[in-house]
Short mmCIF file of C-alpha atoms in Angstrom, two decimals:
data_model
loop_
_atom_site.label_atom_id
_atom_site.label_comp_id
_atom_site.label_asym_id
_atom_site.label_seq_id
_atom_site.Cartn_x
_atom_site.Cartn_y
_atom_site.Cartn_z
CA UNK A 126 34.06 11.55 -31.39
CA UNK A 127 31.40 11.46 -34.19
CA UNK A 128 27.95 11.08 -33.75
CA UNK A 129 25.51 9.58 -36.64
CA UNK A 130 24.60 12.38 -38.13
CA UNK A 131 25.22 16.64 -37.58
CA UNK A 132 21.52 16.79 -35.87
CA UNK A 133 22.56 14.05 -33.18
CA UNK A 134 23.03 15.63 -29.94
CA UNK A 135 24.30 14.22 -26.33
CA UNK A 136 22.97 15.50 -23.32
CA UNK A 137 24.73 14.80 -20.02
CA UNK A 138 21.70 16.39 -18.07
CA UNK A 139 21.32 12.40 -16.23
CA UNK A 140 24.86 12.88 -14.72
CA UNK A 141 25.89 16.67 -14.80
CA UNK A 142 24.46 17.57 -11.49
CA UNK A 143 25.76 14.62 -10.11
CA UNK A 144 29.48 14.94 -11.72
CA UNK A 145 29.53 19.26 -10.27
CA UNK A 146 28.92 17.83 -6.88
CA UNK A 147 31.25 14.72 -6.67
CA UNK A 148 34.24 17.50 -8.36
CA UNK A 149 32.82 19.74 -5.51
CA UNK A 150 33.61 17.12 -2.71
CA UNK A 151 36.72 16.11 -4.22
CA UNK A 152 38.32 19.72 -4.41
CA UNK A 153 37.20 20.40 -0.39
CA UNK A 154 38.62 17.32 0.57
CA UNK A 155 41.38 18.46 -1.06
CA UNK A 156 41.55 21.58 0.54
CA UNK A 157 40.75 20.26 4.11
CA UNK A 158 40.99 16.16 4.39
CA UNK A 159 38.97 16.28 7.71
CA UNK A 160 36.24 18.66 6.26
CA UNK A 161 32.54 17.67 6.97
CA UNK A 162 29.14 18.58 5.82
CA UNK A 163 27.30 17.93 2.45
CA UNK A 164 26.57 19.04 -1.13
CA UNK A 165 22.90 19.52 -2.38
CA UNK A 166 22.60 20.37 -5.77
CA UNK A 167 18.78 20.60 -6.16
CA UNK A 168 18.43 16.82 -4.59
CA UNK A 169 21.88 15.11 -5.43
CA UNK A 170 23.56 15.15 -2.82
CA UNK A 171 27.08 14.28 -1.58
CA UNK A 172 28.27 13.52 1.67
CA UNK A 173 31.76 15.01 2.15
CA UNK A 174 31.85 13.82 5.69
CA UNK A 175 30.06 12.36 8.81
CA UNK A 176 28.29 15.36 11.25
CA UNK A 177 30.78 16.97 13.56
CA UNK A 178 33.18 14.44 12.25
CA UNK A 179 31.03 11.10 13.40
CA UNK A 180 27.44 11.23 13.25
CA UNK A 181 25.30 10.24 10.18
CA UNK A 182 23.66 13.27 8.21
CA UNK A 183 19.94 12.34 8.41
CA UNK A 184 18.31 13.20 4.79
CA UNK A 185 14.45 12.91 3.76
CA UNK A 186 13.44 10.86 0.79
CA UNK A 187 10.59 13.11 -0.40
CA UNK A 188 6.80 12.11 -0.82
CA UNK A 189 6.09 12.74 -4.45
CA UNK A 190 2.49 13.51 -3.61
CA UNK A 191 3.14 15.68 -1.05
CA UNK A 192 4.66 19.42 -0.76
CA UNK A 193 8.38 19.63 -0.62
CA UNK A 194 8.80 18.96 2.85
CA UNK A 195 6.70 16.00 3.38
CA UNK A 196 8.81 13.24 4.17
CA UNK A 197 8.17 9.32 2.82
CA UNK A 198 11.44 7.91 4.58
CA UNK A 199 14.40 9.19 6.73
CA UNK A 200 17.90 7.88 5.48
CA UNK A 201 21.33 8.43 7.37
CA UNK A 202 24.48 8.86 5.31
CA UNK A 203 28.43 9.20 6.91
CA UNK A 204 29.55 9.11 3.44
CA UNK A 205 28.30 8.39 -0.17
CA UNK A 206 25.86 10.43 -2.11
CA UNK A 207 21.78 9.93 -2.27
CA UNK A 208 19.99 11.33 -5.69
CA UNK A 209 16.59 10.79 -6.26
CA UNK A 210 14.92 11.07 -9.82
CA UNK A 211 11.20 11.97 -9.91
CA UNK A 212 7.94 13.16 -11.98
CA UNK A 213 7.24 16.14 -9.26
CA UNK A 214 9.48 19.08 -9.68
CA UNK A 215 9.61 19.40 -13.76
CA UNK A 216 5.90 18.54 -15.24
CA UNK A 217 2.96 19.79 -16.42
CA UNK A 218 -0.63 18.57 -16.30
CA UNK A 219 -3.01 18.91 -19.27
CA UNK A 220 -6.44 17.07 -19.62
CA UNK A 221 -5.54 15.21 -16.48
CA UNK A 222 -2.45 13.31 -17.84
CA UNK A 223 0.70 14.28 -15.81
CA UNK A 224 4.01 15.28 -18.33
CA UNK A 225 6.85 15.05 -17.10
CA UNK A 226 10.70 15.54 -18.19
CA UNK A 227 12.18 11.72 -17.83
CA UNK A 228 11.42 10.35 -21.27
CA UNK A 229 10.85 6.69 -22.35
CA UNK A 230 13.14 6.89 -25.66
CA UNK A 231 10.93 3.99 -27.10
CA UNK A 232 7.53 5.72 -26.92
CA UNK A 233 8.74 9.53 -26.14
CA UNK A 234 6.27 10.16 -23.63
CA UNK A 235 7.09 10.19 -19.78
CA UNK A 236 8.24 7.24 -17.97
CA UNK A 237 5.22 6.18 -15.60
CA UNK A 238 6.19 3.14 -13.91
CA UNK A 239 7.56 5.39 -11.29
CA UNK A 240 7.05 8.44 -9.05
CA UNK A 241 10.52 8.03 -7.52
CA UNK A 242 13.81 6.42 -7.43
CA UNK A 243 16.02 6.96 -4.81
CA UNK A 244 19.79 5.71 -5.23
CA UNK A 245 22.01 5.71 -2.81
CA UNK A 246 26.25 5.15 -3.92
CA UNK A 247 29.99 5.99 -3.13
CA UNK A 248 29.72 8.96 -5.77
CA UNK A 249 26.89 11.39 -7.20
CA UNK A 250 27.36 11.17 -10.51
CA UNK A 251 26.99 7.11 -10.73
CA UNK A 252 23.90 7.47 -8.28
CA UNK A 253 22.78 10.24 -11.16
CA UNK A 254 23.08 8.06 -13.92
CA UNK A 255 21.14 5.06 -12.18
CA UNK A 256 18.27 6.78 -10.62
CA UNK A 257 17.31 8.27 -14.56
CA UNK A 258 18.16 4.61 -16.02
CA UNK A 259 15.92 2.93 -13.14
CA UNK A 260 13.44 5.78 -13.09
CA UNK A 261 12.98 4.58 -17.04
CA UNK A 262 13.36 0.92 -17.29
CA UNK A 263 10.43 0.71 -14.72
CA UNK A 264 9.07 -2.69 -14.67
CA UNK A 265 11.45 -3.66 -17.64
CA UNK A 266 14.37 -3.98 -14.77
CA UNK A 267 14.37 -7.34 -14.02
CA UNK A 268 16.01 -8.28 -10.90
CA UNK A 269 16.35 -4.91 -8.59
CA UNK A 270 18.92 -6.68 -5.98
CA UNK A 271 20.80 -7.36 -9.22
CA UNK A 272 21.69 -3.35 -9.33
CA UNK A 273 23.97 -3.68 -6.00
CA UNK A 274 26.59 -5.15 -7.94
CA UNK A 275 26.84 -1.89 -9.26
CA UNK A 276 27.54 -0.36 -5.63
CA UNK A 277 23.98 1.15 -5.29
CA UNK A 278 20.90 0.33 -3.22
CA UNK A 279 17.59 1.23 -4.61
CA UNK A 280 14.77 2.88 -2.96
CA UNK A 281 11.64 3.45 -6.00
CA UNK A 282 7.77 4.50 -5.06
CA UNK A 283 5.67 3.31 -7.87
CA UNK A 284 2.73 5.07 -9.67
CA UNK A 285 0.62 3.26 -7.06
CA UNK A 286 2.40 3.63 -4.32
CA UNK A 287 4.30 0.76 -3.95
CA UNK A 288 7.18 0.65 -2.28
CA UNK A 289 10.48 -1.17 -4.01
CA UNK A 290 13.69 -1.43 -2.64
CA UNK A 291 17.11 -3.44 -2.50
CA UNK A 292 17.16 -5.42 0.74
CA UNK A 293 20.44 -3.67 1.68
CA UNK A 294 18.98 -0.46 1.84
CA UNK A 295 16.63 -0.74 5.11
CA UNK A 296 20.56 -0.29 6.29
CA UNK A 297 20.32 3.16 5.51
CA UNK A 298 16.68 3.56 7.35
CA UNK A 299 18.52 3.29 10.96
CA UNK A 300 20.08 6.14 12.48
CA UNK A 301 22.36 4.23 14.65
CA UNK A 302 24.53 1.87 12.74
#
């Protein structure tokens, strides 16, 4: 591969996380097809199977205004991944003005559209990827139902607190499906 010039660099930081815990599901399954549990590696998480072999695993999208275990919704998973993307863990606030580490590469400053995205998907690694892409495009994305072509359902909380989601994903909201 070459890259433009010897100072271009690629950083997989959007997907790494996600990547380690879809490899990390893959090898237990391969170890034990009937294994169950999850994978949380710092909020992307994997599902490797459903609770005691049939129940959902019941995970808390987190309130980005709140401490970290204020809850803004209640999803169930039996299988999948969820990985949320958000300006609350990494920042820093100076004269008032929140910085935080996902980047708009066309101005260079933070991304403020959102607080949140939430992506739910078969694998960790795509549901990575998407929640930093979504997390940036902010109102740019035109068409958020259009992104479940892609396998994912969407769940973003806005810098004023709106709430924006895929219709498929109030599927997730209910515990008995």
């Amino acid at each position: 591969m070459s890259l433009l010039n010897d100072k271009t660099q690629i950083d997989l930081g959007g997907i790494a996380k996600g990547y380690a815990v879809d490899m990390a599901i893959q090898k237990i399954k391969d170890l034990d097809p009937n294994a169950t549990g999850f994978i949380d590696a710092g909020g992307d998480i994997g599902i490797i199977g459903p609770k005691f072999g049939r129940f959902a695993w019941s995970i808390g999208i987190r309130d980005p205004d709140g401490g970290p275990y204020d809850i803004k919704e209640r999803v169930y998973l039996k299988e999948g991944a969820i990985v949320t993307s958000g300006n609350y863990e990494r920042y820093f606030i100076k004269d008032g003005v929140r910085y935080h580490h996902l980047i708009d590469p066309k101005t260079g400053y933070p991304a403020n559209y959102y607080k949140s995205v939430t992506i739910i998907s078969d694998n960790a690694m795509k549901a990575d990827a998407m929640a930093t892409a979504i997390f940036i495009l902010g109102d740019k994305l035109i068409g958020l139902d259009s992104m479940t072509r892609y396998g994912i359902q969407v769940y973003g909380i806005t810098s004023d607190d709106k709430i924006i989601k895929t219709t498929g994903f109030d599927y997730y909201l209910k515990e008995e499906r």
